[in-house]
Coordinates of N, CA, C and O in Angstrom, one line a residue:
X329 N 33.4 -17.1 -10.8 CA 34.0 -18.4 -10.4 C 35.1 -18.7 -11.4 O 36.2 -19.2 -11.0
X330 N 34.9 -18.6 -12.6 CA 35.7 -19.0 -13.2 C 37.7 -18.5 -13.4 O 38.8 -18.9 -13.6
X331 N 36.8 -17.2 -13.1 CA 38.3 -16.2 -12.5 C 39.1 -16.9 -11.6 O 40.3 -17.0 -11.7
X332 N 38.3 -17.3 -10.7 CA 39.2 -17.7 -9.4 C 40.0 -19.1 -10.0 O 41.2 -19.5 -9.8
X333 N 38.9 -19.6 -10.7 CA 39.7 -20.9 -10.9 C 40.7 -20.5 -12.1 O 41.8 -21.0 -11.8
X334 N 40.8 -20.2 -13.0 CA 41.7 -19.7 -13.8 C 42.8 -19.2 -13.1 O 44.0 -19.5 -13.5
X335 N 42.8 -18.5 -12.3 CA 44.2 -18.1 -11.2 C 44.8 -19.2 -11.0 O 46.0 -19.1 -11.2
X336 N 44.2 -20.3 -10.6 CA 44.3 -21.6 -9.8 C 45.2 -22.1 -10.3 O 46.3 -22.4 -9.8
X337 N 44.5 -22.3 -11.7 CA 45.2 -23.5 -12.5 C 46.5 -22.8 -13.1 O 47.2 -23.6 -13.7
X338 N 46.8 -21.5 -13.2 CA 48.1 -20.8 -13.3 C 48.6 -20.8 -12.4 O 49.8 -20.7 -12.6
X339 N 48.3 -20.9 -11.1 CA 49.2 -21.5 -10.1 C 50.0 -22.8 -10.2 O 51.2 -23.1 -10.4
X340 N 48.8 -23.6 -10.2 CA 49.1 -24.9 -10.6 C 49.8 -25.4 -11.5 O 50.3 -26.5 -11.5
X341 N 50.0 -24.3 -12.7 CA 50.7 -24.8 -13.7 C 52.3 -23.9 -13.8 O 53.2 -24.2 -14.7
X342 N 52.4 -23.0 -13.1 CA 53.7 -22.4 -12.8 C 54.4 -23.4 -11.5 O 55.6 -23.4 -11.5
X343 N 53.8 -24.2 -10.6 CA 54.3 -24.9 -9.7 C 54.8 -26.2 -10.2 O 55.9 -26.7 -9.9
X344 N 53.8 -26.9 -11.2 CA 53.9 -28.0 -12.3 C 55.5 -27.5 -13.0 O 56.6 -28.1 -12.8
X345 N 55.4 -26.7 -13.5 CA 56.3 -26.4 -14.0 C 57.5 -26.3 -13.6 O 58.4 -26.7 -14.3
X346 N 57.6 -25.6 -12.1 CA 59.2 -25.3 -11.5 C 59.3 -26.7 -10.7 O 60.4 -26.9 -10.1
X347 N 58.3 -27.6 -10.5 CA 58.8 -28.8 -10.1 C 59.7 -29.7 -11.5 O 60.7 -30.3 -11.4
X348 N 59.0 -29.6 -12.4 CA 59.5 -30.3 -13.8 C 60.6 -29.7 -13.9 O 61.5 -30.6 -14.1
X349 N 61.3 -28.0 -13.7 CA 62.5 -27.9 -14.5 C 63.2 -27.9 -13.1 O 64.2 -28.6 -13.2
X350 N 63.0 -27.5 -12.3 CA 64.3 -27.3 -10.7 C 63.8 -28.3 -9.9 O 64.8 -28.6 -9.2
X351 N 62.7 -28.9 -9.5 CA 62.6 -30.0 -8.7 C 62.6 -29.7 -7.0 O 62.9 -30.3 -6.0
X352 N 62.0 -28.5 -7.3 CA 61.7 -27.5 -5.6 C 60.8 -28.4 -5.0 O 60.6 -29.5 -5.4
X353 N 60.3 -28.1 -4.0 CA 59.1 -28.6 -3.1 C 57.6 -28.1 -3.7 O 57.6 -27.0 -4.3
X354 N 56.6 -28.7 -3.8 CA 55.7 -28.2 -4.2 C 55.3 -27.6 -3.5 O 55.0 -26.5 -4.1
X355 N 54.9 -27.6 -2.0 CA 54.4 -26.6 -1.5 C 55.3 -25.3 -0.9 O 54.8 -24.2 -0.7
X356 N 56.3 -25.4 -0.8 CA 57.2 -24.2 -1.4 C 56.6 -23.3 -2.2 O 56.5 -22.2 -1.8
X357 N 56.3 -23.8 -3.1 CA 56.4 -22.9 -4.7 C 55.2 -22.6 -4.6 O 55.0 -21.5 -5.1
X358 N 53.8 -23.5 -3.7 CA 52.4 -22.7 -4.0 C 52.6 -21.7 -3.5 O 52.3 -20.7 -4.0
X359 N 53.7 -21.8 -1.5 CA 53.1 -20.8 -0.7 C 53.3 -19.6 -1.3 O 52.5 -18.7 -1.3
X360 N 55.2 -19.5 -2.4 CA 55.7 -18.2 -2.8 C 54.2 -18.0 -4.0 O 53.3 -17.1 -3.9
X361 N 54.1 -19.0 -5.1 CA 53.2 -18.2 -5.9 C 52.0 -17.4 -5.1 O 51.5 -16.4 -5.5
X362 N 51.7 -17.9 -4.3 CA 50.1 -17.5 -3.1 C 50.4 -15.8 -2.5 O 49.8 -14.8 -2.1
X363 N 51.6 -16.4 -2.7 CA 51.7 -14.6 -2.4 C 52.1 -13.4 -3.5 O 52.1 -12.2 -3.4
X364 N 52.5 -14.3 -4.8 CA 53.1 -13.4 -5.4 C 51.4 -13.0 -6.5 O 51.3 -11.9 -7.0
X365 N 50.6 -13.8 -6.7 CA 49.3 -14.3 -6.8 C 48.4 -14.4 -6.0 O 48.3 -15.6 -5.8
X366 N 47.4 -13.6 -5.1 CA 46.4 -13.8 -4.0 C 45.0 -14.5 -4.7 O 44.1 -14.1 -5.4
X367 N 45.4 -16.0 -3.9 CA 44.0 -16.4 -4.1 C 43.4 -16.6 -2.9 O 44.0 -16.5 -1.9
X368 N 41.7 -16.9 -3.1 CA 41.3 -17.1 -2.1 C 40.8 -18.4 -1.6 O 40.5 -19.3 -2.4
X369 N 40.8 -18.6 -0.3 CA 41.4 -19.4 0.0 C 40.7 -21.2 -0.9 O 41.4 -22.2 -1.0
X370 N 39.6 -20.9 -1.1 CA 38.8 -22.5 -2.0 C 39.8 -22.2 -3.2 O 40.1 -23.2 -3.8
X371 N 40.3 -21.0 -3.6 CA 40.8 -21.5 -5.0 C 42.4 -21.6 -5.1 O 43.0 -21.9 -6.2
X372 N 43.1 -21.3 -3.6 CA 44.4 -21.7 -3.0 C 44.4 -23.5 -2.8 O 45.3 -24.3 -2.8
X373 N 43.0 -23.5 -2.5 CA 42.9 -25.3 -2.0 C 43.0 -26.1 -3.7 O 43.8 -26.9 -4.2
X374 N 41.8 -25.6 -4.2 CA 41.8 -26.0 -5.5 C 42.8 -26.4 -6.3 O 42.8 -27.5 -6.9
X375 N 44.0 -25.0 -6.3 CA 45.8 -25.0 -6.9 C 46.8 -26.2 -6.5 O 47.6 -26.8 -7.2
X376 N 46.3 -26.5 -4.9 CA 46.9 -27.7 -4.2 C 46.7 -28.9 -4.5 O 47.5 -29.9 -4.4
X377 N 45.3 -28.9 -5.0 CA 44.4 -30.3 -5.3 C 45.0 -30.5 -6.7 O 45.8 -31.4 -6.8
X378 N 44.7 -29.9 -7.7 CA 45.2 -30.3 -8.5 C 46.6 -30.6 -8.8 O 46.7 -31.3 -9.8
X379 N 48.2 -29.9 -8.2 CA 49.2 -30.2 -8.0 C 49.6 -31.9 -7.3 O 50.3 -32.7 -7.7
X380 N 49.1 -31.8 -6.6 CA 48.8 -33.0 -5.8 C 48.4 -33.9 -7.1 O 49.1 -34.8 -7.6
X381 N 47.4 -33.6 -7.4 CA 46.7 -34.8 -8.0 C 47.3 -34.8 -9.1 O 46.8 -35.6 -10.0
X382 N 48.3 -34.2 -9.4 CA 49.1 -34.4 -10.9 C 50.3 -35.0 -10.8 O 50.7 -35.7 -11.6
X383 N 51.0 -34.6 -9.6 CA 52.1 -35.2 -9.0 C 52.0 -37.0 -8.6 O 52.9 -37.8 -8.7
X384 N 50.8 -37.1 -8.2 CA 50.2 -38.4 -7.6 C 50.1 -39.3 -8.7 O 50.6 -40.5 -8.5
X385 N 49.5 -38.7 -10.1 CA 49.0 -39.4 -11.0 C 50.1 -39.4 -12.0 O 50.0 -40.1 -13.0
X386 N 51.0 -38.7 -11.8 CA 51.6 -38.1 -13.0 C 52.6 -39.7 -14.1 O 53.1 -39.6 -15.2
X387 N 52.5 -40.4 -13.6 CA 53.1 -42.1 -14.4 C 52.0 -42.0 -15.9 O 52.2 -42.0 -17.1
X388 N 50.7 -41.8 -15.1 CA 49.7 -42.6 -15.6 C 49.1 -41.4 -17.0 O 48.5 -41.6 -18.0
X389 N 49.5 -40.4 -16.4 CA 49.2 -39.2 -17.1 C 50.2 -39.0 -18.2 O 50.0 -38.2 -19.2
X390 N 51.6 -39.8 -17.9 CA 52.5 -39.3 -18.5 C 52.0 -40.5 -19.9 O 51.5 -40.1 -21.0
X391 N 52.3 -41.8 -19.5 CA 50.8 -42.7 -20.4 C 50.2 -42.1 -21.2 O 50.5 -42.0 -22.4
X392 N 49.5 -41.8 -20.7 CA 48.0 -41.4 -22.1 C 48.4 -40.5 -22.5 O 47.8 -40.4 -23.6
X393 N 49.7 -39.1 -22.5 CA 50.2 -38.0 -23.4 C 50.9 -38.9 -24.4 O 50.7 -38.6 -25.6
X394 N 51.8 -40.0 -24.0 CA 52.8 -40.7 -25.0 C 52.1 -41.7 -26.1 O 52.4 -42.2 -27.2
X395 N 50.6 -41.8 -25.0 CA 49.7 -42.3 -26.2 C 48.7 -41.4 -27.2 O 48.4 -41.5 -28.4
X396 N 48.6 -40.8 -26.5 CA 48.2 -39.9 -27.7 C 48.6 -39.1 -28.4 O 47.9 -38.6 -29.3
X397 N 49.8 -38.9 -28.1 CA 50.8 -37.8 -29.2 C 52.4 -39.1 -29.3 O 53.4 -39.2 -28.6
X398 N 52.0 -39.9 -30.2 CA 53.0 -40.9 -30.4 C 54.3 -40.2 -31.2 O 55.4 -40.4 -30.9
X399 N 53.8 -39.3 -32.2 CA 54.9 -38.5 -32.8 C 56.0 -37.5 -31.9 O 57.0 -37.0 -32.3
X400 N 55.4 -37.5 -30.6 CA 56.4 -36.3 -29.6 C 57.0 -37.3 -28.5 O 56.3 -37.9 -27.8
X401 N 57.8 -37.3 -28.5 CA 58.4 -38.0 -27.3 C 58.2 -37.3 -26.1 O 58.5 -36.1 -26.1
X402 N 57.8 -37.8 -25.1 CA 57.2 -36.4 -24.1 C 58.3 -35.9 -23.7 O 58.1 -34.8 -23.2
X403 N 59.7 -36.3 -23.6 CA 61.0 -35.7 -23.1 C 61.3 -34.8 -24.1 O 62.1 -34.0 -23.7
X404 N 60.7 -34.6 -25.6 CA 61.0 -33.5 -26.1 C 59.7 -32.4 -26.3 O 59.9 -31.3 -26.9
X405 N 58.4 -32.7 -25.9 CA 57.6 -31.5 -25.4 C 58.1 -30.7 -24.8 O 59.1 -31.0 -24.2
X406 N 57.5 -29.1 -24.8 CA 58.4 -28.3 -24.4 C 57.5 -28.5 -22.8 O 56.3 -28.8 -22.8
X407 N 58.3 -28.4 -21.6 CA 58.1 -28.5 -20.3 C 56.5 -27.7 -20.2 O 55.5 -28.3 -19.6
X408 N 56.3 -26.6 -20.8 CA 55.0 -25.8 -20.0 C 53.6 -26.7 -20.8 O 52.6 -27.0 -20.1
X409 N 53.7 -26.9 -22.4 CA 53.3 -28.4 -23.0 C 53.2 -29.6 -22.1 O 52.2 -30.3 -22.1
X410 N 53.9 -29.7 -21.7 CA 54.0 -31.4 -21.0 C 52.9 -31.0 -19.7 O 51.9 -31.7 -19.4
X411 N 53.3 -29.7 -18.8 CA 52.5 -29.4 -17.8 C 50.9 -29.2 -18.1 O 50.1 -30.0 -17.8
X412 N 50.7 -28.1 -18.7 CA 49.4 -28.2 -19.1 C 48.8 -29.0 -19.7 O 47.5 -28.9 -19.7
X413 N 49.2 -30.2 -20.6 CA 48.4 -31.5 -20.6 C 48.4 -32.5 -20.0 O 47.6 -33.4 -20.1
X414 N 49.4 -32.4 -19.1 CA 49.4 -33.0 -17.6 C 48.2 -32.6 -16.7 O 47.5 -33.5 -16.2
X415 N 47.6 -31.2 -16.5 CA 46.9 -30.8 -15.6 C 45.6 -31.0 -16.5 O 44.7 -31.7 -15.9
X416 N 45.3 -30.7 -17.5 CA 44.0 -31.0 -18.5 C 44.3 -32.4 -18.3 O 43.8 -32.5 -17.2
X417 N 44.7 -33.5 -18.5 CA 44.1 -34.8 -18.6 C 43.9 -34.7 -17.4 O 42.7 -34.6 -17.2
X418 N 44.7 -34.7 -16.0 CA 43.8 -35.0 -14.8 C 42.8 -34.5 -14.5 O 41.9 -35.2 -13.9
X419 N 42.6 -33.0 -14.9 CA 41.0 -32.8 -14.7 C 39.8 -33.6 -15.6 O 38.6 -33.5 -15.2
X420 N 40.0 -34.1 -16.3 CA 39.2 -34.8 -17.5 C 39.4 -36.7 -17.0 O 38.5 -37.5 -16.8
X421 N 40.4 -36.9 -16.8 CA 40.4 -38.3 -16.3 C 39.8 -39.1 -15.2 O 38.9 -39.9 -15.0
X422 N 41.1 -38.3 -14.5 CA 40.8 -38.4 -12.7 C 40.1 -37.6 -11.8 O 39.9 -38.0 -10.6
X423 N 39.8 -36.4 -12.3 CA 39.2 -35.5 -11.5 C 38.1 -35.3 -11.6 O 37.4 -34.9 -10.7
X424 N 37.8 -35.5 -12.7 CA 35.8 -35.4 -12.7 C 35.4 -34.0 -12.1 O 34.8 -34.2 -11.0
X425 N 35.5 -33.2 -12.2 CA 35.0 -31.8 -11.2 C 34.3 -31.2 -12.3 O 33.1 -31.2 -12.4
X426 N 35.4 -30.4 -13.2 CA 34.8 -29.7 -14.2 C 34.6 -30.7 -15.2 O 35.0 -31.8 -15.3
X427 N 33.3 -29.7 -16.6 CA 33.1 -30.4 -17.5 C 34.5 -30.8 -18.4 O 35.4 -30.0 -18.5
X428 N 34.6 -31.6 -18.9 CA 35.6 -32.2 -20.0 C 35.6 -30.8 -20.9 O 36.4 -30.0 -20.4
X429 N 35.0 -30.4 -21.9 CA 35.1 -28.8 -22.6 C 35.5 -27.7 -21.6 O 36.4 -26.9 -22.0
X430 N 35.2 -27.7 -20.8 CA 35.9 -26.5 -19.8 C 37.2 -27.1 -19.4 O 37.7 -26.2 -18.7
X431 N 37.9 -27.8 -19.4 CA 39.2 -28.5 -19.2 C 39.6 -28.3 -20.1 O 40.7 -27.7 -20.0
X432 N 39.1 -28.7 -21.4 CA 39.9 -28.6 -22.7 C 39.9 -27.0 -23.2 O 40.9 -26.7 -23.9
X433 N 39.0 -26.1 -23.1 CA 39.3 -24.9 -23.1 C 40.1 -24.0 -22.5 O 40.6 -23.0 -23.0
X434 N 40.3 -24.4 -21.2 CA 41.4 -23.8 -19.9 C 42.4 -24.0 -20.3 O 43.3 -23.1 -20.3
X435 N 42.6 -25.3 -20.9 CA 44.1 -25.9 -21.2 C 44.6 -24.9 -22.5 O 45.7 -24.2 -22.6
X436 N 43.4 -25.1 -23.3 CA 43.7 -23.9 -24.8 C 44.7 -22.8 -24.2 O 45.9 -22.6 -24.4
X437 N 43.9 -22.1 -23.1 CA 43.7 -20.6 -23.4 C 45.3 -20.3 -22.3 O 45.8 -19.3 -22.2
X438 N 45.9 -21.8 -21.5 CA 46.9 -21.5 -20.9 C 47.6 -21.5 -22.0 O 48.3 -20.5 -22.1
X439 N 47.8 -22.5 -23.0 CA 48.6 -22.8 -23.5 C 48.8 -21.3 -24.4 O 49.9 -20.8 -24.5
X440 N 47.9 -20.9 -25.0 CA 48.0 -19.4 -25.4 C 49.0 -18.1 -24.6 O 49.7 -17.3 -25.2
X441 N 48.8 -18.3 -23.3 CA 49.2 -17.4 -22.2 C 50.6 -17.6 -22.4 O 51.4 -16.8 -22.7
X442 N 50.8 -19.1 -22.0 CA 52.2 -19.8 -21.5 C 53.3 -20.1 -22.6 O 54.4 -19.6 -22.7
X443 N 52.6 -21.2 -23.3 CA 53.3 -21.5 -24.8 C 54.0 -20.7 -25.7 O 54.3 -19.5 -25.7
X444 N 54.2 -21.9 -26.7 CA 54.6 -21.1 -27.7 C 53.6 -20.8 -28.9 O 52.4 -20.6 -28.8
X445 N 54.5 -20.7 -30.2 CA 53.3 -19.9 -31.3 C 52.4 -21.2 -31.6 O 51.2 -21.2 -32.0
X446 N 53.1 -22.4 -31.5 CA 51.9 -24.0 -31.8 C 51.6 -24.8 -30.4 O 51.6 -26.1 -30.4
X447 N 51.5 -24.2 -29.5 CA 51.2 -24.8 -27.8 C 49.7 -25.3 -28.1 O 49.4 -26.4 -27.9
X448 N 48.7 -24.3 -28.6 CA 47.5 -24.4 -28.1 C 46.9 -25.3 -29.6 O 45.8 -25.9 -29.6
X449 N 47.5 -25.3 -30.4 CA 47.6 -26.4 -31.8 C 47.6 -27.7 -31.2 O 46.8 -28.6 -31.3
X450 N 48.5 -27.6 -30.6 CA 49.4 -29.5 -29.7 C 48.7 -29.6 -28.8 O 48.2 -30.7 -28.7
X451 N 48.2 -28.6 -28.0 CA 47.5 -29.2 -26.9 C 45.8 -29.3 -27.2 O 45.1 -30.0 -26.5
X452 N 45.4 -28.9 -28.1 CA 44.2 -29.4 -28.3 C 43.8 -30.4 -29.0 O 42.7 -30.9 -29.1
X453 N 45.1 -30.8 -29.8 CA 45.2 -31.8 -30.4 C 45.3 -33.2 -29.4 O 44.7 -34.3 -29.5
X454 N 45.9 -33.0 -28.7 CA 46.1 -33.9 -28.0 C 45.4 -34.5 -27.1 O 45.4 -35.7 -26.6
X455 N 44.4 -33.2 -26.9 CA 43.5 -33.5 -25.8 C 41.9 -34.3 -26.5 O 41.2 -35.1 -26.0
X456 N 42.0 -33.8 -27.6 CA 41.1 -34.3 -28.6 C 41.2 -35.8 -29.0 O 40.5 -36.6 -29.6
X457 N 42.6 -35.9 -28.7 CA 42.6 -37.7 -29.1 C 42.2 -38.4 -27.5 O 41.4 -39.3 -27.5
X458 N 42.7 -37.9 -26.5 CA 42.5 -38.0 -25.1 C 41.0 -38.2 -24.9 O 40.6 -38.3 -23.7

């Protein structure tokens, strides 16, 4: 399970992302990642739900990052930073699905993947004051 949803949330957070720097359609960008990436289909829904729900939420999300990392202006977080603490606070806030430690682990191990050499430094930090 966890595989599937780890695809997911790399969906989610490559779509997060090319909405943040080009401002495409979101569902645009799942259908191309969906194909360039095969999920199936609960963890295609899953990718959606949380884009959605980050998009939906994202004022309130942007909030509690500026509150908790008062030192970074979030306009100077680097964009894949801003997304994956975007998607970890809503699963921990507003989403309630997964445990809070499994949110804040996912988030680590993207930020490893995605980031830079201090992504998974900032983002655990962040999520720890969160």
């Amino acid at each position: 399970m966890a595989g599937k949803r780890r695809k997911a949330r790399i969906v989610a957070l490559k779509t997060l992302f090319e909405i943040d720097s080009v401002g495409h359609s979101p569902e645009h960008i799942l259908e191309r990642l969906r194909e360039e990436l095969p999920l199936p289909d609960d963890a295609a829904e899953f990718a959606r739900d949380l884009v959605h729900g980050v998009i939906e939420n994202r004022k309130r999300l942007d909030d509690i990052i500026r509150k908790n990392a008062p030192a970074w202006p979030l306009e100077q977080v680097a964009a894949i930073d801003r997304n994956i603490l975007r998607l970890a606070i809503y699963e921990i806030v507003i989403d309630n699905r997964v445990p809070m430690r499994a949110a804040i682990n996912e988030a680590i191990e993207l930020a490893k993947e995605f980031g830079g050499e201090a992504s998974p430094k900032f983002v655990n930090g962040v999520l720890g004051s969160v």
